Coordinates of C-alpha atoms in Angstrom, one line a residue:
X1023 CA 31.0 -29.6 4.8
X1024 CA 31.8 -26.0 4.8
X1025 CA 30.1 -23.1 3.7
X1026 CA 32.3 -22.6 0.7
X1027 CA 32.0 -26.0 -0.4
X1028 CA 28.3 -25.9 0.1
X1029 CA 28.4 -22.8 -2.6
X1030 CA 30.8 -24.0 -4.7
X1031 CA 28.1 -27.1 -5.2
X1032 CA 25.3 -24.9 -5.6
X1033 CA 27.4 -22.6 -8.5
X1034 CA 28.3 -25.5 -10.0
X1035 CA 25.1 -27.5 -9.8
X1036 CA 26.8 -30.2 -8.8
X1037 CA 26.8 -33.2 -5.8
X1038 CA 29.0 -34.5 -4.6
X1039 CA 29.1 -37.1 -1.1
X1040 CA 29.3 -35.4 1.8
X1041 CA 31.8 -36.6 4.3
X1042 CA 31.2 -39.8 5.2
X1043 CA 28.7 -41.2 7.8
X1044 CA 28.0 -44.0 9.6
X1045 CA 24.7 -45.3 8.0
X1046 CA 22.5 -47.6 5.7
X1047 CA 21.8 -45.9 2.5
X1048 CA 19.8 -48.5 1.3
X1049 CA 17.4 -48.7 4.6
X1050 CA 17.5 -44.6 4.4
X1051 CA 15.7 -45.0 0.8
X1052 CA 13.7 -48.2 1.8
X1053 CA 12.6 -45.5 4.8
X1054 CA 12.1 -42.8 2.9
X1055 CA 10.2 -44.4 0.1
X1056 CA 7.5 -45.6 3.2
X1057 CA 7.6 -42.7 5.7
X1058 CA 4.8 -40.8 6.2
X1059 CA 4.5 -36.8 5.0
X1060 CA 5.6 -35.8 8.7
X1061 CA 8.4 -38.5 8.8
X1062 CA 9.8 -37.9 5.4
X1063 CA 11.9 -34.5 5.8
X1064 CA 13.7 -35.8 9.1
X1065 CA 15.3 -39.1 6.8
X1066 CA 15.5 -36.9 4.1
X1067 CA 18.3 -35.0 5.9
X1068 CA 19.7 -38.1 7.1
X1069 CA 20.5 -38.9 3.7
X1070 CA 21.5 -35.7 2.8
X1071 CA 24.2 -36.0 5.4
X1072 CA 25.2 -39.5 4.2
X1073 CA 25.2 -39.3 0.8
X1074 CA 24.4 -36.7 -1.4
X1075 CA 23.9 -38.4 -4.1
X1076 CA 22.0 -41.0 -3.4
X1077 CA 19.7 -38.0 -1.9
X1078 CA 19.9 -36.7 -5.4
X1079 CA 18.2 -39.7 -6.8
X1080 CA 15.0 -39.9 -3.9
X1081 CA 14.9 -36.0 -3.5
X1082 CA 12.0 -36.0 -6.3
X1083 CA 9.7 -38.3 -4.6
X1084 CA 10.1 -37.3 -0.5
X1085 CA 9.9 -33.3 -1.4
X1086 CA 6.4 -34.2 -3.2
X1087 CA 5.2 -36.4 0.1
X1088 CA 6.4 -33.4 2.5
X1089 CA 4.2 -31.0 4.1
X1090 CA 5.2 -27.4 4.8
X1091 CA 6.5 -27.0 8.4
X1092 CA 9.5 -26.4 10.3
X1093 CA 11.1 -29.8 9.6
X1094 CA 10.1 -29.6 5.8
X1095 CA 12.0 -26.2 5.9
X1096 CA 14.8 -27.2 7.4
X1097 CA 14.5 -29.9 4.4
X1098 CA 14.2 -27.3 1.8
X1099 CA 17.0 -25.2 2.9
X1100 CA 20.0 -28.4 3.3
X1101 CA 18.8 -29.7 -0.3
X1102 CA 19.2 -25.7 -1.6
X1103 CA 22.7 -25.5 0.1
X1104 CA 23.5 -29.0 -0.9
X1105 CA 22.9 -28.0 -4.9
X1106 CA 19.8 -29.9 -4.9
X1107 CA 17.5 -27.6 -5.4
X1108 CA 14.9 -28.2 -8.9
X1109 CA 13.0 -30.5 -6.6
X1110 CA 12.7 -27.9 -3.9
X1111 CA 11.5 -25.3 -6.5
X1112 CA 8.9 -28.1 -8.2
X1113 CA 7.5 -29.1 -4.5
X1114 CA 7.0 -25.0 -3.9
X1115 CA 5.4 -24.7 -7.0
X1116 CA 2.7 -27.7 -6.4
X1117 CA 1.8 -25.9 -3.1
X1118 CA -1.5 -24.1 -2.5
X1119 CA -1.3 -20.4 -2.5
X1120 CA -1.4 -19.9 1.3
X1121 CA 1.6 -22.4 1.6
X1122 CA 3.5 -21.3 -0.6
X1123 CA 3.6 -18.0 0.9
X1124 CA 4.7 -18.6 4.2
X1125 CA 7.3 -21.3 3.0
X1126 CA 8.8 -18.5 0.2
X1127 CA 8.9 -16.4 3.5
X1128 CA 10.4 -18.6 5.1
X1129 CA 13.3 -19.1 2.8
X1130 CA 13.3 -15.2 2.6
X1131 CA 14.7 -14.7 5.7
X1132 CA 17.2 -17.3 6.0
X1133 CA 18.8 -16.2 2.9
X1134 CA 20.7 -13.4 4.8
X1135 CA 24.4 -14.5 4.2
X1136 CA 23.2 -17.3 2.5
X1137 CA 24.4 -17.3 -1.3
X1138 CA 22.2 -20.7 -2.1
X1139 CA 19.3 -19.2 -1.1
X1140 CA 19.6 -16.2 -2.8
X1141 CA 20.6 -18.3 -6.0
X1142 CA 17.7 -20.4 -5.5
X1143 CA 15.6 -16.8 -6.0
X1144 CA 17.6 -15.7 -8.9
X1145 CA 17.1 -19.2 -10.5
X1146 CA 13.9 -19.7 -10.1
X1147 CA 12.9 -15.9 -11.4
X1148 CA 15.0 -17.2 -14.7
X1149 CA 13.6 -20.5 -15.1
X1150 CA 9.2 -19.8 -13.9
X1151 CA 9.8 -16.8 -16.2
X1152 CA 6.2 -15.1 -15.5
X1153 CA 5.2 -18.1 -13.1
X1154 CA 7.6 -16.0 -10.6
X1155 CA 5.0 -12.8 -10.6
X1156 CA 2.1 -15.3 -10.9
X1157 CA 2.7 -17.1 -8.0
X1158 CA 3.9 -14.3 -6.0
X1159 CA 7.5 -16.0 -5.3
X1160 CA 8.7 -12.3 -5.5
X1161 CA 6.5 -11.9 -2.2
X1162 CA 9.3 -13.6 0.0
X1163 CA 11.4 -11.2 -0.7
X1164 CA 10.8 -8.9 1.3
X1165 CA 13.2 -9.6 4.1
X1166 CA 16.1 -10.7 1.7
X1167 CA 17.7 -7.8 1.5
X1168 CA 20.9 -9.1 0.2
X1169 CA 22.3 -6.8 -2.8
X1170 CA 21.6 -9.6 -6.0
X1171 CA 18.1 -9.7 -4.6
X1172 CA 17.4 -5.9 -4.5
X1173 CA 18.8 -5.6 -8.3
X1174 CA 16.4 -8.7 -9.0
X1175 CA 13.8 -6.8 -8.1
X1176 CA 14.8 -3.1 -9.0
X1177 CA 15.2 -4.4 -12.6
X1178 CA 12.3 -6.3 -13.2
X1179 CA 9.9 -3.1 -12.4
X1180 CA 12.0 -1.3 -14.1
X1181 CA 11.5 -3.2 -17.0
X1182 CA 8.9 -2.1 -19.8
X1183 CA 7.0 -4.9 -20.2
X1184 CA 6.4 -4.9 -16.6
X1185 CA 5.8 -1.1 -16.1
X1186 CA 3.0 -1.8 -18.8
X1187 CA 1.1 -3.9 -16.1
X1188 CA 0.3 -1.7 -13.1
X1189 CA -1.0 -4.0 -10.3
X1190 CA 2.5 -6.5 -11.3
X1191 CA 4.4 -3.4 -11.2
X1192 CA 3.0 -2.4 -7.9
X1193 CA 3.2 -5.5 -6.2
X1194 CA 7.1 -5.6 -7.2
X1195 CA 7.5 -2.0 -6.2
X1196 CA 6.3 -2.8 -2.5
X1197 CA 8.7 -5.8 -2.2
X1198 CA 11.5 -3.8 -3.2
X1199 CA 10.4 -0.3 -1.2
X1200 CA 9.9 -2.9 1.7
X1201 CA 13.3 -4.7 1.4
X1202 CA 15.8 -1.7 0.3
X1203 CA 13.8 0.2 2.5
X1204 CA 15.4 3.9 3.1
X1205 CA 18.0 3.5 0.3
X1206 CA 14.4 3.0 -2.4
X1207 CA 13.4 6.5 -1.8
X1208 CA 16.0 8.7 -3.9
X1209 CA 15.4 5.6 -6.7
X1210 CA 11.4 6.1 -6.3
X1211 CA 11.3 10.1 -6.6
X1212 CA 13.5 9.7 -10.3
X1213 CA 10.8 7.3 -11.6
X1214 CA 7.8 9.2 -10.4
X1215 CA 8.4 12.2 -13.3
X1216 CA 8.2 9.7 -15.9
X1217 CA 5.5 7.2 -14.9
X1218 CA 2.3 6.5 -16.4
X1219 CA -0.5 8.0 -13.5
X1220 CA -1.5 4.5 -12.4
X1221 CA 1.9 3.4 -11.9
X1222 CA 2.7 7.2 -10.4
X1223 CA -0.1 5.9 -7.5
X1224 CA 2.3 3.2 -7.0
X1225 CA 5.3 5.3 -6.5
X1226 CA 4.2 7.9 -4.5
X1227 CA 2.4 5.0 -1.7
X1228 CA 5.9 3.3 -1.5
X1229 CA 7.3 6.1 0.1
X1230 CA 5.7 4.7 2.9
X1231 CA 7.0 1.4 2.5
X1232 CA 10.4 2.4 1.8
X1233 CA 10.4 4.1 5.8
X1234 CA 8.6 1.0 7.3
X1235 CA 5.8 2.1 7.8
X1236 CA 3.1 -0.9 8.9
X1237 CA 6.5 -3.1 9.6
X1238 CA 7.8 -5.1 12.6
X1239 CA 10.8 -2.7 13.0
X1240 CA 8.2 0.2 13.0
X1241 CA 8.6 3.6 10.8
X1242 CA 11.9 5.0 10.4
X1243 CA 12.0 8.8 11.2
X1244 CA 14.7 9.6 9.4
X1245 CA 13.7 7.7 6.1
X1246 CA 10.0 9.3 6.7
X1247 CA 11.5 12.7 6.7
X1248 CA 13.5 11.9 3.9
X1249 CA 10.2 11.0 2.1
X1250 CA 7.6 13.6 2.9
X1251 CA 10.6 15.7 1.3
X1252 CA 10.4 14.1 -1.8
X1253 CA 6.5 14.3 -1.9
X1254 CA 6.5 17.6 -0.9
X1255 CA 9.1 18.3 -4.4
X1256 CA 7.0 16.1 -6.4
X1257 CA 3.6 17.3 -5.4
X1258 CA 3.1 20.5 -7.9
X1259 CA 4.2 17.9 -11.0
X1260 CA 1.5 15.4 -10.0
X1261 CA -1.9 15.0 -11.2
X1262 CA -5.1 16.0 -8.6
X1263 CA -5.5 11.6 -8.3
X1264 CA -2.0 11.1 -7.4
X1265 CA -2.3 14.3 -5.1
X1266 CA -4.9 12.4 -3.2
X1267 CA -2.4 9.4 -2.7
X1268 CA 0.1 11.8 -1.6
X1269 CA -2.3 13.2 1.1
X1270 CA -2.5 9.4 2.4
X1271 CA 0.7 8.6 2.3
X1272 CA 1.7 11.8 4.1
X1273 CA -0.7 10.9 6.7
X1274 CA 1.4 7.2 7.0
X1275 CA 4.1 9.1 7.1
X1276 CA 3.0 10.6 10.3
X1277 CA 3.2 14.3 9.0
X1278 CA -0.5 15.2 9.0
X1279 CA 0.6 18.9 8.4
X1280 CA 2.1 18.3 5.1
X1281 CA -0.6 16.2 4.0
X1282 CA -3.1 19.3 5.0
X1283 CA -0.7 21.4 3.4
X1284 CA -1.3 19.4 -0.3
X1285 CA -4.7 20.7 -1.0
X1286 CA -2.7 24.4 -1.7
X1287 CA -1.1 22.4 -4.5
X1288 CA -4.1 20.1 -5.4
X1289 CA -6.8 22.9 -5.9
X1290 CA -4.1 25.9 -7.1
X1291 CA -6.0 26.7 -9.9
X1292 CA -8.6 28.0 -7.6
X1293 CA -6.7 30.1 -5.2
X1294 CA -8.4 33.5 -5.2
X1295 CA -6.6 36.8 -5.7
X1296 CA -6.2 37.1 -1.6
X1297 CA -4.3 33.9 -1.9
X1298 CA -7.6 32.0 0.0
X1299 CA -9.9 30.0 -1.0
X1300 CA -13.6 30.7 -1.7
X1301 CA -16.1 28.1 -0.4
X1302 CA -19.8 28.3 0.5
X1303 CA -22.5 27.6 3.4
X1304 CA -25.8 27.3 3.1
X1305 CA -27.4 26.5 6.5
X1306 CA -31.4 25.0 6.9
X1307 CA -33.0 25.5 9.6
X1308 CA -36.5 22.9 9.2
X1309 CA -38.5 23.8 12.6
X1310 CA -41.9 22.2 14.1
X1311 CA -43.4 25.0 15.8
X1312 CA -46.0 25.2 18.5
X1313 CA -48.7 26.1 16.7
X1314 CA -47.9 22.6 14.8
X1315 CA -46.6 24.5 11.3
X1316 CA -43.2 24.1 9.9
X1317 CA -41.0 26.7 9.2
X1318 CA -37.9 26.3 7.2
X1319 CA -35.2 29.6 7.7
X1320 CA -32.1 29.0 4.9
X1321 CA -28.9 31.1 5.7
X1322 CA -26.3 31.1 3.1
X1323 CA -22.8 33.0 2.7
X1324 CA -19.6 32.5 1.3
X1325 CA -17.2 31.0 3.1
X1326 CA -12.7 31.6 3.5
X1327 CA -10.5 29.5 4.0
X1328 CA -6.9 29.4 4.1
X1329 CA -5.8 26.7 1.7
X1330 CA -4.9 23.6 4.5
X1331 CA -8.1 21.8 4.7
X1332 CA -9.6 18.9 2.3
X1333 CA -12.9 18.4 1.4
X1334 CA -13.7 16.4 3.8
X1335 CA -12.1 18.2 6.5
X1336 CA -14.6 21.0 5.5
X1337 CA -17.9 19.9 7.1
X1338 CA -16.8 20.1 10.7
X1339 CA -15.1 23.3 10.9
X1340 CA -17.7 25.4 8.8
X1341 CA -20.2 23.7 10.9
X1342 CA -18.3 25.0 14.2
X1343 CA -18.3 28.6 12.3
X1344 CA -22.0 28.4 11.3
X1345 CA -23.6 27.5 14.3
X1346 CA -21.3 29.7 17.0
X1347 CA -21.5 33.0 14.3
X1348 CA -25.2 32.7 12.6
X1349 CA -28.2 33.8 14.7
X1350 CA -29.9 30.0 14.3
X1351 CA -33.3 31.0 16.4
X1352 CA -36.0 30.1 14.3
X1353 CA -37.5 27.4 16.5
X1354 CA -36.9 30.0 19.4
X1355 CA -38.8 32.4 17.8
X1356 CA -41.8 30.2 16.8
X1357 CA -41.5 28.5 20.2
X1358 CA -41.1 25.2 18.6
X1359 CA -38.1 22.2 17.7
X1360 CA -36.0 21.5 14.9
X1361 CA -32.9 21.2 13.3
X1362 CA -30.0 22.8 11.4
X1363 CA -28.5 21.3 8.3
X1364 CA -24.9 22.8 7.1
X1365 CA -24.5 22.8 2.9
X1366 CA -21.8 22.7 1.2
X1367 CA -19.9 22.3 -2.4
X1368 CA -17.7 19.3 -2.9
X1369 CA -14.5 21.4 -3.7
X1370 CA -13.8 24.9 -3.3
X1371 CA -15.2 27.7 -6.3
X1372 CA -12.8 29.0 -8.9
X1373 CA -14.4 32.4 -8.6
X1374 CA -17.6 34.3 -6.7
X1375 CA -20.0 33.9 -9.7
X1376 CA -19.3 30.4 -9.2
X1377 CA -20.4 30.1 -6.0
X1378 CA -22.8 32.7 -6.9
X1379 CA -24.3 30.0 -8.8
X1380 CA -24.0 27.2 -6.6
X1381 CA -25.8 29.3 -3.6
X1382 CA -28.4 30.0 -6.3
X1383 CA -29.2 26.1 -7.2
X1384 CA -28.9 25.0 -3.6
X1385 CA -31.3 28.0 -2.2
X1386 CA -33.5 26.9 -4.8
X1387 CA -33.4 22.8 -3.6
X1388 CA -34.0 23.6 -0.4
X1389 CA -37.5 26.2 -1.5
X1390 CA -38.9 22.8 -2.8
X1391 CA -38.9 21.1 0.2
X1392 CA -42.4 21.2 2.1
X1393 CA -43.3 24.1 4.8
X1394 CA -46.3 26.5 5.9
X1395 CA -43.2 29.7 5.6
X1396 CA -39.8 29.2 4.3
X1397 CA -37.6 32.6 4.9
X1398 CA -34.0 33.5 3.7
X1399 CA -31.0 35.2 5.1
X1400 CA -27.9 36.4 4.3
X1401 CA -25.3 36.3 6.7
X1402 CA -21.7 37.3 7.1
X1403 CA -19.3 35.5 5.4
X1404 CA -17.1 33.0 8.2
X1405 CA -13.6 32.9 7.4
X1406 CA -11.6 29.8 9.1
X1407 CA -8.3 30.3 9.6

């Protein structure tokens, strides 16, 4: 039968004999009805070729004694393009979670130039109603990328009610990012000004999906330019949590020099007059000398940096600046051992009296701590470029 036929039964929701075959309907259902699981899909299509309807009427009962595999897929898909396709949808929907999955993958892919499939999809989307989320058939869509499916999927996170739940909404937004792919990313940057900040999360990590990043095909370098473009517009309109997405999904995006570039934006409100930031060291030095005392020497200054570096980039580089620019000798001096211990603030200081007080409180720690002689120094102020 030919393609357009095979549609014209599927729009129709209709069966009709296919052309006739040489066979024994009645041993084909006699079969059928005593095959085993593995044994059942093969006479299934058998039928199918012989007579559709009479496949109709046993299509209930083999799809329920099938097990997912290659033969039960090939099962699946002839039933679909054949019209018969409620059972198919009710055999899906008793599978366990795992199964279901990888056969709704499965299906995904072949429906490239396929207009059952794809109906199938749309179908079953109206008929589950929230079963469709629920049981994740929306996850096997991610390699449909045929135009009916992409609005399927466009408009449902669209859609209020679904906007309303962020993990549903997100786990939509990634099929569709995924699937549309590069031609997602102009639709994602209009929905970010307007989204909740959970949802905003969602939005700004699909960028990454939308230029394949983590997929088969690998990361798109046009589409991630494209992307880090729109982050880089969105960032000063974003909250400091979505920020932090935005430095990951920079990072994805493989431009790690735009992600460093974020924390400008993130921490703006603390940009000093100079146009740096203002951070802090305090250094410890805890020493076991030779005569057997302990001697503790704290260092403290402020500390410049240039507005490219996170928090947690911090640590390394003001260590590099302590250690090679302070004069660390105490346990030279006492002709002992010991160890140095760089301080620092969690996020940079919105002025000097701030870290003013944070030296003050830290100095202060460290004095508790227990030694024969603790002793203090100020040193120069390291500036990291």
């Amino acid at each position: 039968m030919t393609a357009f036929l095979l549609t014209a039964l599927w729009l129709h929701t209709t069966v009709a004999p296919v052309e006739a075959a040489t066979c024994n309907v009645r041993d084909l259902r006699k079969k059928i009805a005593e095959a085993a699981p593995r044994e059942t899909p093969a006479l299934y299509n058998e039928l199918l070729k012989c007579d559709a309807r009479a496949a109709v009427e046993v299509a209930p009962e083999a799809f329920q004694k099938m097990i997912p595999g290659k033969d039960t897929w090939e099962a699946s898909i002839a039933s679909i393009q054949a019209g018969i396709a409620k059972p198919v949808q009710d055999w899906i929907g008793s599978l366990m979670t795992d199964e279901r999955a990888e056969t709704l993958a499965v299906l995904g892919e072949r429906c490239h130039e396929n207009p059952a499939v794809v109906r199938f999809f749309v179908d079953a989307k109206s008929t589950l109603g929230d079963r469709f989320w629920l049981d994740r058939w929306h996850r096997g869509l991610v390699d449909c990328r045929e135009p009916e499916i992409q609005d399927l999927l466009r408009m449902s996170f669209e859609e209020e009610t679904v906007q309303r739940d962020s993990s549903r909404f997100g786990s939509v937004l990634e099929v569709y990012s995924r699937n549309a792919r590069q031609e997602a990313i102009p639709r994602i940057k209009a929905l970010v000004s307007t989204a909740r900040e959970g949802n905003q999360l969602h939005l700004i990590g699909a960028f990454a999906d939308a230029a394949g990043v983590g997929s088969l095909e690998g990361t798109n370098p046009e589409a991630a330019k494209e992307a880090v473009l729109a982050i880089q517009e969105l960032a000063p309109t974003l909250s400091s949590k979505v920020l932090e997405q935005a430095r990951t999904t920079l990072q994805a995006l493989g431009d790690a020099d735009a992600s460093n570039r974020l924390v400008a934006v993130r921490y703006a409100d603390r940009r000093q007059p100079d146009g740096r930031f203002l951070w802090g060291a305090v250094a410890v030095e805890t020493v076991l000398c030779k005569n057997g005392k302990t001697q503790i020497g704290i260092h403290w200054a402020p500390v410049y940096e240039g507005g490219h570096r996170w928090p947690d980039q911090m640590q390394a580089a003001v260590d590099e600046a302590v250690r090679s620019g302070w004069k660390l000798n105490l346990a030279k001096k006492c002709k002992g051992q010991g160890r140095v211990e760089v301080l620092l603030p969690s996020e940079p200081f919105v002025d000097p009296l701030a870290f003013a007080q944070w030296k003050e409180e830290t100095v202060k720690d460290v004095k508790r701590r227990v030694s024969d002689r603790t002793y203090t120094f100020e040193e120069d102020a390291p500036v990291l470029p």
